[in-house]
Tab-separated table of C-alpha atoms and ligand atoms in Angstrom:
chain	number	residue	atom	x	y	z
A	1	MET	CA	54.462	-37.593	-5.270
A	2	ARG	CA	51.804	-37.267	-2.708
A	3	LYS	CA	49.710	-35.080	-4.981
A	4	ASN	CA	50.067	-37.655	-7.949
A	5	GLN	CA	49.336	-40.515	-5.701
A	6	LEU	CA	46.142	-38.734	-4.440
A	7	CYS	CA	44.929	-37.988	-8.196
A	8	PHE	CA	46.025	-41.623	-9.369
A	9	PHE	CA	43.748	-42.969	-6.155
A	10	ALA	CA	40.929	-40.851	-6.807
A	11	CYS	CA	41.083	-41.987	-10.418
A	12	VAL	CA	41.386	-45.895	-9.610
A	13	THR	CA	38.058	-44.905	-6.995
A	14	LEU	CA	35.857	-43.367	-9.464
A	15	CYS	CA	36.747	-46.017	-12.138
A	16	LEU	CA	36.056	-48.953	-10.095
A	17	TRP	CA	32.762	-47.401	-8.865
A	18	ALA	CA	31.944	-46.484	-12.504
A	19	ALA	CA	32.289	-49.870	-13.503
A	20	VAL	CA	30.588	-51.537	-10.465
A	21	THR	CA	27.629	-48.954	-11.492
A	22	TYR	CA	27.774	-50.045	-15.079
A	23	TYR	CA	27.569	-53.930	-14.256
A	24	LEU	CA	24.959	-53.388	-11.962
A	25	PHE	CA	22.842	-51.459	-14.395
A	26	THR	CA	23.467	-54.026	-17.396
A	27	HIS	CA	23.524	-57.075	-15.137
A	28	ARG	CA	20.225	-56.308	-13.150
A	29	PRO	CA	17.966	-59.274	-13.074
A	30	MET	CA	15.009	-58.366	-15.121
A	31	SER	CA	11.715	-59.356	-13.863
A	32	THR	CA	9.111	-61.291	-16.377
A	33	LYS	CA	6.871	-58.392	-16.680
A	34	VAL	CA	9.603	-55.984	-18.189
A	35	VAL	CA	10.732	-58.843	-20.402
A	36	ASP	CA	7.075	-59.045	-21.626
A	37	SER	CA	8.190	-55.982	-23.895
A	38	ALA	CA	11.250	-55.730	-26.030
A	39	PHE	CA	10.300	-52.212	-26.663
A	40	LYS	CA	10.503	-51.656	-23.020
A	41	VAL	CA	13.983	-52.999	-21.850
A	42	GLU	CA	15.169	-51.352	-25.044
A	43	ASP	CA	14.220	-48.176	-23.665
A	44	ASN	CA	15.305	-48.934	-20.468
A	45	ILE	CA	18.528	-49.737	-21.230
A	46	GLU	CA	18.975	-46.772	-23.640
A	47	GLU	CA	18.186	-44.704	-20.749
A	48	LEU	CA	20.669	-46.410	-18.694
A	49	GLU	CA	23.339	-45.993	-21.185
A	50	LEU	CA	22.452	-42.155	-21.125
A	51	ARG	CA	22.379	-41.729	-17.344
A	52	LEU	CA	25.994	-43.780	-17.417
A	53	LYS	CA	27.606	-41.551	-19.756
A	54	LYS	CA	26.240	-38.726	-18.073
A	55	GLN	CA	27.870	-40.119	-14.900
A	56	PHE	CA	31.054	-40.657	-16.677
A	57	ALA	CA	30.984	-37.236	-17.707
A	58	ASP	CA	30.335	-36.238	-14.184
A	59	ASN	CA	33.002	-38.429	-12.961
A	60	GLU	CA	35.512	-36.820	-15.190
A	61	GLN	CA	34.671	-33.143	-14.321
A	62	LEU	CA	34.913	-34.184	-10.883
A	63	LEU	CA	38.353	-35.752	-11.189
A	64	ASN	CA	39.791	-32.327	-13.290
A	65	ARG	CA	38.150	-30.406	-10.662
A	66	LEU	CA	40.117	-32.378	-7.921
A	67	LYS	CA	43.073	-32.309	-10.147
A	68	ASP	CA	42.960	-28.475	-10.125
A	69	ILE	CA	42.811	-28.292	-6.761
A	70	ILE	CA	45.877	-30.235	-6.090
A	71	LYS	CA	47.839	-28.418	-8.426
A	72	SER	CA	47.482	-25.334	-6.909
A	73	PRO	CA	45.739	-25.347	-3.730
A	74	ASN	CA	46.728	-21.833	-2.822
A	75	GLU	CA	45.079	-20.309	-5.956
A	76	TRP	CA	41.581	-21.796	-5.390
A	77	LYS	CA	39.864	-19.184	-3.599
A	78	GLY	CA	36.543	-18.971	-2.642
A	79	ASP	CA	34.499	-16.167	-1.289
A	80	SER	CA	34.971	-16.695	2.381
A	81	PRO	CA	37.374	-19.208	4.207
A	82	SER	CA	34.968	-21.981	4.791
A	83	GLU	CA	34.736	-22.568	1.099
A	84	VAL	CA	38.445	-23.584	0.286
A	85	VAL	CA	38.327	-26.971	-0.018
A	86	PRO	CA	40.816	-28.928	2.165
A	87	VAL	CA	44.012	-30.806	0.866
A	88	PRO	CA	43.881	-34.188	2.664
A	89	ASP	CA	47.166	-34.750	4.724
A	90	ASN	CA	47.462	-38.450	3.813
A	91	GLU	CA	45.939	-40.481	1.012
A	92	ASN	CA	43.493	-42.312	3.426
A	93	ASP	CA	41.381	-39.040	3.586
A	94	VAL	CA	41.110	-38.904	-0.080
A	95	ALA	CA	37.798	-40.638	0.140
A	96	VAL	CA	36.228	-37.646	1.759
A	97	VAL	CA	36.151	-35.374	-1.442
A	98	PRO	CA	33.948	-32.727	-0.106
A	99	VAL	CA	33.140	-31.575	-3.669
A	100	VAL	CA	30.875	-34.697	-4.175
A	101	GLU	CA	28.401	-33.126	-1.440
A	102	VAL	CA	27.722	-29.898	-3.452
A	103	LYS	CA	26.501	-31.850	-6.447
A	104	PRO	CA	24.289	-29.162	-8.565
A	105	PRO	CA	20.742	-30.186	-7.996
A	106	GLN	CA	19.413	-30.082	-11.500
A	107	GLU	CA	21.843	-33.088	-12.018
A	108	GLU	CA	19.498	-35.017	-10.248
A	109	SER	CA	16.805	-37.205	-11.783
A	110	ASP	CA	14.370	-36.385	-14.471
A	111	ASP	CA	11.767	-37.328	-11.871
A	112	GLU	CA	12.557	-34.178	-9.489
A	113	LEU	CA	11.363	-32.144	-13.137
A	114	LYS	CA	8.171	-34.070	-13.087
A	115	ARG	CA	7.415	-33.416	-9.630
A	116	VAL	CA	8.107	-29.691	-9.854
A	117	ARG	CA	6.041	-29.582	-13.132
A	118	ALA	CA	3.252	-31.162	-11.622
A	119	ILE	CA	3.388	-28.803	-8.512
A	120	ALA	CA	3.162	-25.728	-11.318
A	121	GLN	CA	0.180	-27.265	-12.893
A	122	ARG	CA	-1.957	-28.431	-10.037
A	123	GLN	CA	-5.331	-27.197	-9.784
A	124	LEU	CA	-6.157	-26.028	-6.603
A	125	PRO	CA	-9.529	-26.595	-5.082
A	126	ASP	CA	-10.834	-23.191	-4.647
A	127	GLY	CA	-9.688	-22.488	-8.306
A	128	GLY	CA	-6.720	-20.267	-7.048
A	129	PRO	CA	-3.440	-19.684	-8.854
A	130	VAL	CA	-0.344	-21.269	-7.967
A	131	ILE	CA	2.204	-19.131	-7.591
A	132	ALA	CA	5.983	-19.796	-7.471
A	133	VAL	CA	8.134	-17.811	-4.902
A	134	LEU	CA	11.703	-17.829	-6.508
A	135	VAL	CA	14.545	-16.891	-3.791
A	136	PHE	CA	17.895	-15.507	-5.299
A	137	ALA	CA	20.603	-16.589	-3.166
A	138	CYS	CA	24.291	-16.350	-3.522
A	139	ASN	CA	27.069	-16.510	-0.788
A	140	ARG	CA	24.773	-15.151	2.166
A	141	VAL	CA	23.899	-17.480	4.777
A	142	THR	CA	21.406	-15.296	5.937
A	143	VAL	CA	19.250	-16.307	3.047
A	144	LYS	CA	17.612	-18.683	6.032
A	145	LYS	CA	15.996	-15.899	7.565
A	146	CYS	CA	14.040	-14.757	4.232
A	147	ILE	CA	13.120	-18.702	3.683
A	148	ASP	CA	12.275	-19.239	7.378
A	149	GLN	CA	9.875	-16.214	6.932
A	150	LEU	CA	8.452	-17.546	3.855
A	151	LEU	CA	7.680	-20.752	5.302
A	152	LYS	CA	6.094	-18.767	8.394
A	153	TYR	CA	3.632	-16.867	6.455
A	154	ARG	CA	2.838	-18.951	3.521
A	155	PRO	CA	-0.769	-19.748	3.860
A	156	SER	CA	-0.727	-22.905	1.560
A	157	ALA	CA	2.563	-25.036	0.427
A	158	GLU	CA	0.633	-26.259	-2.738
A	159	GLN	CA	-0.421	-22.396	-3.948
A	160	PHE	CA	3.052	-21.072	-3.138
A	161	PRO	CA	5.790	-23.425	-3.837
A	162	ILE	CA	9.187	-22.049	-2.852
A	163	ILE	CA	12.229	-22.258	-5.213
A	164	VAL	CA	15.571	-21.140	-3.780
A	165	SER	CA	18.003	-20.468	-6.865
A	166	GLN	CA	21.669	-20.268	-5.897
A	167	ASP	CA	24.413	-18.872	-7.979
A	168	CYS	CA	28.055	-18.483	-6.810
A	169	ARG	CA	28.544	-22.009	-5.438
A	170	HIS	CA	29.269	-20.559	-1.891
A	171	LYS	CA	29.254	-23.796	-0.066
A	172	PRO	CA	27.766	-22.352	3.237
A	173	THR	CA	24.996	-21.100	1.799
A	174	ALA	CA	23.997	-24.249	-0.319
A	175	GLU	CA	24.505	-26.201	2.955
A	176	VAL	CA	21.939	-23.722	4.600
A	177	ILE	CA	19.537	-24.168	1.776
A	178	ALA	CA	19.759	-28.069	1.171
A	179	ALA	CA	18.931	-28.140	4.782
A	180	TYR	CA	15.337	-27.532	4.195
A	181	GLY	CA	15.292	-30.683	2.337
A	182	ASN	CA	11.659	-31.060	0.434
A	183	GLU	CA	10.187	-28.162	1.702
A	184	ILE	CA	11.565	-26.224	-0.941
A	185	THR	CA	12.973	-26.747	-4.268
A	186	ARG	CA	16.685	-26.113	-4.963
A	187	ILE	CA	18.084	-25.047	-8.140
A	188	GLU	CA	21.413	-23.879	-9.052
A	189	GLN	CA	22.830	-21.466	-11.901
A	190	PRO	CA	25.167	-23.954	-13.555
A	191	ASP	CA	27.491	-21.456	-15.464
A	192	GLN	CA	30.017	-20.389	-13.039
A	193	THR	CA	32.523	-18.947	-15.910
A	194	GLU	CA	33.800	-15.345	-15.206
A	195	ILE	CA	31.931	-13.086	-17.361
A	196	GLU	CA	33.543	-10.459	-19.455
A	197	VAL	CA	33.105	-6.999	-18.190
A	198	PRO	CA	33.981	-3.739	-19.602
A	199	PRO	CA	37.060	-2.231	-17.974
A	200	LYS	CA	35.213	0.786	-16.630
A	201	GLU	CA	32.669	-1.431	-15.035
A	202	LYS	CA	34.741	-4.005	-13.278
A	203	LYS	CA	33.698	-2.900	-9.522
A	204	PHE	CA	30.179	-3.942	-10.738
A	205	ARG	CA	31.148	-7.159	-11.634
A	206	GLY	CA	28.042	-8.260	-9.171
A	207	TYR	CA	25.604	-6.507	-11.394
A	208	PHE	CA	26.839	-8.639	-14.394
A	209	ASN	CA	26.521	-11.917	-12.114
A	210	ILE	CA	22.986	-11.218	-10.895
A	211	ALA	CA	21.963	-10.473	-14.351
A	212	ARG	CA	22.869	-13.861	-15.528
A	213	HIS	CA	21.753	-15.229	-12.540
A	214	TYR	CA	18.010	-13.862	-12.916
A	215	GLY	CA	17.801	-14.823	-16.788
A	216	TRP	CA	18.816	-18.282	-16.097
A	217	ALA	CA	16.857	-19.004	-12.662
A	218	LEU	CA	13.468	-17.372	-14.668
A	219	ASN	CA	13.910	-19.264	-17.469
A	220	GLU	CA	13.901	-22.386	-15.458
A	221	THR	CA	10.992	-21.231	-13.459
A	222	PHE	CA	8.654	-20.222	-16.159
A	223	PHE	CA	9.951	-22.368	-19.347
A	224	ARG	CA	11.263	-25.492	-17.682
A	225	PHE	CA	9.010	-25.939	-14.516
A	226	SER	CA	6.305	-24.126	-16.186
A	227	PHE	CA	5.054	-21.925	-13.481
A	228	ASN	CA	2.471	-18.935	-14.700
A	229	THR	CA	3.429	-16.493	-12.354
A	230	VAL	CA	6.456	-16.031	-9.938
A	231	ILE	CA	6.920	-13.665	-6.966
A	232	ILE	CA	10.742	-12.941	-7.049
A	233	VAL	CA	12.264	-12.678	-3.426
A	234	GLU	CA	16.123	-11.492	-2.708
A	235	ASP	CA	18.036	-13.235	-0.140
A	236	ASP	CA	18.173	-10.214	2.197
A	237	LEU	CA	14.431	-9.281	2.201
A	238	ASP	CA	12.174	-9.534	5.303
A	239	ILE	CA	8.504	-10.030	4.758
A	240	SER	CA	5.417	-8.697	6.100
A	241	PRO	CA	2.883	-11.521	7.810
A	242	ASP	CA	0.072	-10.180	4.914
A	243	PHE	CA	3.102	-10.452	2.219
A	244	PHE	CA	1.044	-13.694	0.547
A	245	GLU	CA	-2.213	-12.273	0.945
A	246	TYR	CA	-1.167	-9.140	-0.727
A	247	PHE	CA	0.304	-10.993	-3.781
A	248	LEU	CA	-2.858	-13.335	-4.124
A	249	GLY	CA	-5.398	-10.188	-3.607
A	250	THR	CA	-3.528	-7.966	-6.625
A	251	PHE	CA	-2.972	-11.296	-8.470
A	252	PRO	CA	-6.379	-10.769	-10.352
A	253	LEU	CA	-5.600	-6.918	-11.255
A	254	LEU	CA	-2.256	-8.417	-13.017
A	255	LYS	CA	-3.882	-11.072	-15.066
A	256	GLY	CA	-6.911	-8.625	-16.124
A	257	ASP	CA	-5.133	-5.138	-16.782
A	258	PRO	CA	-2.695	-5.211	-19.710
A	259	THR	CA	-1.311	-1.888	-18.776
A	260	LEU	CA	-0.200	-3.505	-15.482
A	261	TRP	CA	3.031	-5.610	-15.554
A	262	CYS	CA	4.067	-6.069	-11.996
A	263	VAL	CA	2.878	-5.991	-8.511
A	264	SER	CA	5.574	-4.955	-6.391
A	265	ALA	CA	6.036	-5.147	-2.308
A	266	TRP	CA	7.965	-2.318	-2.044
A	267	ASN	CA	7.470	1.522	-1.439
A	268	ASP	CA	10.495	3.379	-2.586
A	269	ASN	CA	9.464	6.240	-0.351
A	270	GLY	CA	7.857	4.296	2.325
A	271	LYS	CA	9.967	5.523	5.520
A	272	VAL	CA	8.483	6.160	8.671
A	273	GLY	CA	6.838	9.827	8.814
A	274	LEU	CA	6.490	9.486	4.926
A	275	VAL	CA	3.904	6.881	5.057
A	276	ASP	CA	0.383	6.484	6.450
A	277	GLU	CA	0.554	4.024	9.106
A	278	ASN	CA	-3.057	3.891	9.625
A	279	ALA	CA	-3.554	3.031	5.710
A	280	PRO	CA	-2.118	-0.401	5.485
A	281	GLU	CA	-4.859	-1.261	2.745
A	282	LEU	CA	-3.483	1.587	0.605
A	283	LEU	CA	-2.673	0.674	-2.660
A	284	TYR	CA	-1.057	2.640	-5.719
A	285	ARG	CA	-0.368	2.419	-9.286
A	286	THR	CA	3.291	3.314	-10.240
A	287	ASP	CA	5.218	3.810	-13.554
A	288	PHE	CA	8.284	3.251	-11.802
A	289	PHE	CA	9.277	-0.275	-11.221
A	290	PRO	CA	10.298	-0.796	-7.854
A	291	GLY	CA	11.429	-4.386	-7.581
A	292	LEU	CA	12.218	-5.693	-4.105
A	293	GLY	CA	9.519	-8.435	-3.969
A	294	TRP	CA	7.895	-8.766	-7.287
A	295	MET	CA	5.228	-10.724	-8.817
A	296	LEU	CA	5.087	-11.406	-12.835
A	297	THR	CA	3.584	-13.478	-15.406
A	298	ARG	CA	5.002	-16.147	-18.039
A	299	ASP	CA	3.819	-13.606	-20.612
A	300	LEU	CA	5.950	-10.816	-19.508
A	301	TRP	CA	8.867	-12.929	-19.033
A	302	ALA	CA	8.445	-14.263	-22.472
A	303	GLU	CA	8.467	-11.059	-23.961
A	304	LEU	CA	11.719	-10.005	-21.823
A	305	ALA	CA	13.788	-13.323	-21.741
A	306	SER	CA	15.341	-12.972	-25.255
A	307	LYS	CA	16.419	-9.682	-24.648
A	308	TRP	CA	17.406	-9.938	-21.307
A	309	PRO	CA	20.826	-7.063	-20.505
A	310	PRO	CA	24.399	-8.945	-19.423
A	311	SER	CA	23.773	-6.191	-16.481
A	312	TYR	CA	21.903	-3.665	-14.704
A	313	TRP	CA	18.539	-5.765	-15.367
A	314	ASP	CA	16.561	-3.189	-13.147
A	315	ASP	CA	17.423	0.096	-14.829
A	316	TRP	CA	16.939	-1.778	-18.141
A	317	VAL	CA	13.559	-2.888	-17.629
A	318	ARG	CA	12.422	0.739	-16.463
A	319	GLN	CA	13.549	1.774	-19.990
A	320	PRO	CA	10.394	2.900	-22.249
A	321	GLU	CA	11.501	0.082	-24.630
A	322	GLN	CA	10.833	-2.418	-22.033
A	323	ARG	CA	8.238	-0.772	-19.797
A	324	LYS	CA	5.842	0.044	-22.567
A	325	ASN	CA	3.748	2.427	-20.545
A	326	ARG	CA	2.912	-0.271	-18.136
A	327	ALA	CA	2.529	0.357	-14.564
A	328	CYS	CA	3.053	-1.782	-11.442
A	329	ILE	CA	0.999	-1.791	-8.275
A	330	ARG	CA	2.759	-0.740	-5.285
A	331	PRO	CA	1.608	-0.608	-1.049
A	332	GLU	CA	1.651	2.709	1.091
A	333	LEU	CA	3.298	0.400	3.261
A	334	SER	CA	5.985	-1.832	2.408
A	335	ARG	CA	5.386	-5.299	2.549
A	336	THR	CA	9.215	-6.045	2.171
A	337	ARG	CA	12.246	-4.745	3.892
A	338	THR	CA	16.071	-5.015	3.096
A	339	PHE	CA	17.830	-6.225	6.288
A	340	GLY	CA	21.029	-5.062	4.797
A	341	LYS	CA	23.144	-6.205	2.200
A	342	VAL	CA	26.947	-6.621	2.132
A	343	GLY	CA	27.454	-6.968	-1.646
A	344	VAL	CA	26.922	-5.255	-4.470
A	345	SER	CA	24.528	-2.468	-3.434
A	346	ASN	CA	26.310	-0.058	-1.636
A	347	GLY	CA	26.011	0.319	2.566
A	348	HIS	CA	25.859	3.870	2.552
A	349	PHE	CA	22.500	3.639	0.785
A	350	PHE	CA	21.488	1.203	3.326
A	351	GLU	CA	22.383	3.117	6.089
A	352	LYS	CA	20.928	6.250	4.768
A	353	HIS	CA	17.623	5.310	3.719
A	354	LEU	CA	16.533	1.524	3.188
A	355	LYS	CA	16.854	0.744	6.797
A	356	PHE	CA	13.995	3.596	7.631
A	357	ILE	CA	11.785	1.778	5.355
A	358	LYS	CA	8.537	0.857	7.524
A	359	LEU	CA	7.682	-3.128	7.247
A	360	ASN	CA	3.673	-3.375	7.463
A	361	GLU	CA	2.828	-5.217	10.683
A	362	LYS	CA	-0.996	-5.242	10.043
A	363	THR	CA	-2.731	-7.877	8.047
A	364	VAL	CA	-5.207	-6.661	5.440
A	365	PRO	CA	-7.477	-9.243	3.791
A	366	PHE	CA	-6.504	-8.492	0.046
A	367	THR	CA	-8.370	-11.045	-1.137
A	368	GLN	CA	-11.795	-10.000	0.551
A	369	LEU	CA	-11.352	-6.313	-0.705
A	370	ASN	CA	-12.490	-4.851	-3.863
A	371	LEU	CA	-9.600	-3.719	-5.822
A	372	ASP	CA	-11.159	-2.611	-9.173
A	373	TYR	CA	-10.174	1.203	-8.159
A	374	LEU	CA	-6.717	-0.018	-9.237
A	375	LEU	CA	-7.666	-0.626	-12.700
A	376	LYS	CA	-6.232	1.886	-14.852
A	377	ASP	CA	-9.650	3.535	-16.284
A	378	ASN	CA	-11.015	3.832	-12.855
A	379	TYR	CA	-7.439	4.744	-11.144
A	380	ASP	CA	-6.729	7.512	-13.265
A	381	VAL	CA	-9.763	9.377	-13.593
A	382	GLN	CA	-9.964	9.409	-9.672
A	383	PHE	CA	-6.415	9.946	-9.180
A	384	VAL	CA	-5.822	12.705	-11.375
A	385	LYS	CA	-8.940	14.418	-9.856
A	386	GLN	CA	-7.655	14.046	-6.469
A	387	VAL	CA	-4.490	15.582	-7.038
A	388	TYR	CA	-5.360	18.403	-9.393
A	389	GLU	CA	-7.933	19.271	-7.025
A	390	SER	CA	-5.842	19.315	-4.006
A	391	PRO	CA	-4.611	23.103	-3.452
A	392	VAL	CA	-1.318	24.381	-4.619
A	393	ILE	CA	0.896	24.973	-1.529
A	394	THR	CA	4.700	25.918	-1.217
A	395	TYR	CA	7.492	23.781	0.472
A	396	GLN	CA	7.815	26.484	2.977
A	397	GLU	CA	4.297	26.787	3.613
A	398	LEU	CA	4.294	23.203	4.386
A	399	LYS	CA	6.874	23.197	6.565
A	400	SER	CA	5.756	25.776	8.401
A	401	GLY	CA	2.607	24.082	9.409
A	402	SER	CA	0.837	27.489	8.493
A	403	ILE	CA	-1.895	25.730	6.096
A	404	VAL	CA	-5.536	26.026	7.596
A	405	HIS	CA	-6.865	23.940	4.695
A	406	GLU	CA	-7.302	20.229	5.748
A	407	GLY	CA	-6.852	17.384	3.532
A	408	SER	CA	-4.492	16.943	0.688
A	409	VAL	CA	-2.421	19.350	-0.943
A	410	ARG	CA	-0.056	19.833	-3.931
A	411	ILE	CA	3.519	21.199	-4.477
A	412	PRO	CA	3.884	21.491	-8.260
A	413	TYR	CA	7.203	21.271	-9.921
A	414	HIS	CA	7.869	21.829	-13.831
A	415	THR	CA	11.573	21.189	-13.908
A	416	LYS	CA	14.195	18.531	-13.320
A	417	ASP	CA	16.208	20.392	-10.581
A	418	ILE	CA	12.948	21.838	-8.725
A	419	TYR	CA	11.812	18.277	-8.428
A	420	LYS	CA	14.900	17.408	-7.171
A	421	ARG	CA	15.260	19.996	-4.589
A	422	THR	CA	12.022	19.703	-3.496
A	423	ALA	CA	12.206	16.141	-2.962
A	424	LYS	CA	15.827	16.287	-1.287
A	425	MET	CA	13.933	18.776	1.062
A	426	LEU	CA	11.069	16.574	1.878
A	427	GLY	CA	13.312	13.430	2.500
A	428	LEU	CA	12.247	11.871	-0.583
A	429	MET	CA	13.938	9.721	-3.365
A	430	ASP	CA	15.262	12.345	-5.440
A	431	ASP	CA	16.317	10.191	-8.584
A	432	PHE	CA	15.009	9.361	-11.725
A	433	ARG	CA	15.216	6.165	-14.062
A	434	SER	CA	14.220	6.984	-17.574
A	435	GLY	CA	12.848	9.983	-16.542
A	436	VAL	CA	10.345	8.374	-14.073
A	437	PRO	CA	10.766	9.929	-10.296
A	438	ARG	CA	10.392	7.064	-7.861
A	439	THR	CA	7.048	5.815	-6.665
A	440	GLY	CA	5.859	8.422	-9.769
A	441	TYR	CA	2.334	7.812	-11.401
A	442	ARG	CA	2.172	10.336	-14.227
A	443	GLY	CA	4.791	12.252	-12.762
A	444	VAL	CA	3.037	12.466	-9.379
A	445	VAL	CA	4.568	11.365	-6.151
A	446	SER	CA	2.419	11.028	-3.170
A	447	PHE	CA	3.528	10.590	0.384
A	448	MET	CA	2.618	11.999	3.879
A	449	TYR	CA	4.315	15.005	5.752
A	450	LYS	CA	3.332	15.725	9.236
A	451	GLY	CA	-0.016	13.692	8.816
A	452	ARG	CA	-0.671	15.297	6.148
A	453	ARG	CA	-1.199	13.806	2.410
A	454	VAL	CA	1.108	15.792	0.034
A	455	TYR	CA	1.188	15.403	-4.010
A	456	LEU	CA	4.383	16.598	-5.716
A	457	ALA	CA	3.472	17.241	-9.172
A	458	PRO	CA	3.705	18.512	-12.579
A	459	THR	CA	1.668	21.222	-13.961
A	460	ALA	CA	-1.583	19.727	-14.966
A	461	ASN	CA	-0.960	19.540	-18.815
A	462	TRP	CA	2.094	17.323	-18.295
A	463	LYS	CA	2.708	15.509	-21.491
A	464	GLY	CA	4.853	12.583	-20.327
A	465	TYR	CA	8.085	11.472	-18.941
A	466	ASP	CA	11.294	13.052	-20.468
A	467	PRO	CA	13.928	10.429	-20.303
A	468	THR	CA	16.664	12.822	-20.157
A	469	TRP	CA	15.936	13.776	-16.873
A	470	SER	CA	18.014	11.762	-14.468
B	501	NAG	C1	16.200	-17.481	-21.575
B	501	NAG	O1	15.076	-18.109	-22.533
B	501	NAG	C2	15.047	-17.389	-23.960
B	501	NAG	C3	13.940	-17.904	-24.836
B	501	NAG	O2	14.142	-19.360	-25.240
B	501	NAG	C4	16.593	-17.487	-24.471
B	501	NAG	O3	16.442	-16.610	-25.967
B	501	NAG	C5	17.713	-17.042	-23.575
B	501	NAG	O4	18.801	-17.043	-24.432
B	501	NAG	C6	17.434	-17.774	-22.518
B	501	NAG	N1	18.249	-17.025	-21.100
B	501	NAG	C7	19.130	-18.105	-20.305
B	501	NAG	C8	19.896	-16.986	-19.436
B	501	NAG	O5	19.490	-19.035	-20.759
């Protein structure tokens, strides 16, 4: 039968190749220098043996995969039609098994690991930090757009090495990533087993896969490659020209202020009309973890890694047990914007909200600015004063434009429902996570309305977030 012949042929080819490889390894002519040291030879042989064993294991895996494909070509479904491995029409075609091309990158040599570790530990001439950019990819070839922008705006390859981590084994995406060659480091999430998802959550399977991918890739980046700091980027993000300058400028804050645990490029209420487009240098502290282009340190990852959740990781990090009252830095004008996602996040949310986020265009020299005002001790005093000295108004007064007062104003709220209703009328995000409203700091949400600074703020005797608000 044709299928069996095919299988047999593949088997013979692989065995023959392995045998030749083995012969070449063991009968390799030794130089006299190597023979000098018996230990060294022994080491070498041991290493070769290991590699060979691995090679055999790989071959077997490959063969099994091939057998599976031959057995049931119709059952083998990929995410897209182009992912389906073609079954050759005649046995002469068997030599071009496409599976060989998508060999997981981590099966490459230890030299690769050494190379990346050296990058992670490099001392830069100006004493600045090395910050890895970790791009998460799955089955969207549009990751190219994201990587191209990172390469375009990156001020230094040494300072911002790019790692692209792929899940999903989507071949067209893998090819797009591989085409960057040595410009980036490519890693691939090896565990492609189907995750057990509670029946009720079947439609959220994507979130389980994402959490697994994050856990794995962050372990690789921090613990195996030994980077100290990482910026996480997803495959659907546009970035602003000063994206890197923003993270570099805020890096000392993240290192120096233990009440900060992330720097995010994202303003959840960063829509046109709600932001001050003339204040691209303006930054805030926020108790709401924004994500969407964010920087974290190895210390934080060391804290989260061992209890990383199986799904919905972003809402999990927003829980008090993880956040521990720490804040993130976020900009007035977003330094990232999603260009639309077909996948786990729903398209409705994009159409209604995400696509109106204003991406900053003016470059701000953050590394030249004094950002000490963002340190907790300085910020809290100043922020509370600024907010609570602003005169109280109602939404109706704001809307009618009848306020004579120049400068910032405050709309108070004291219940969840009032917050939600007011936020909705103003076009703000009205949801809570673990009781924290989006962009909130000490319960205060800051935004622009018809060119005026407005604070939607709890009463001055605010006692902290109520996690039951949702
Ligand atoms: C990541 O590393 C931590 C700490 O070593 C470990 O507990 C965790 O299981 C790892 N996660 C994954 C997904 O490998």
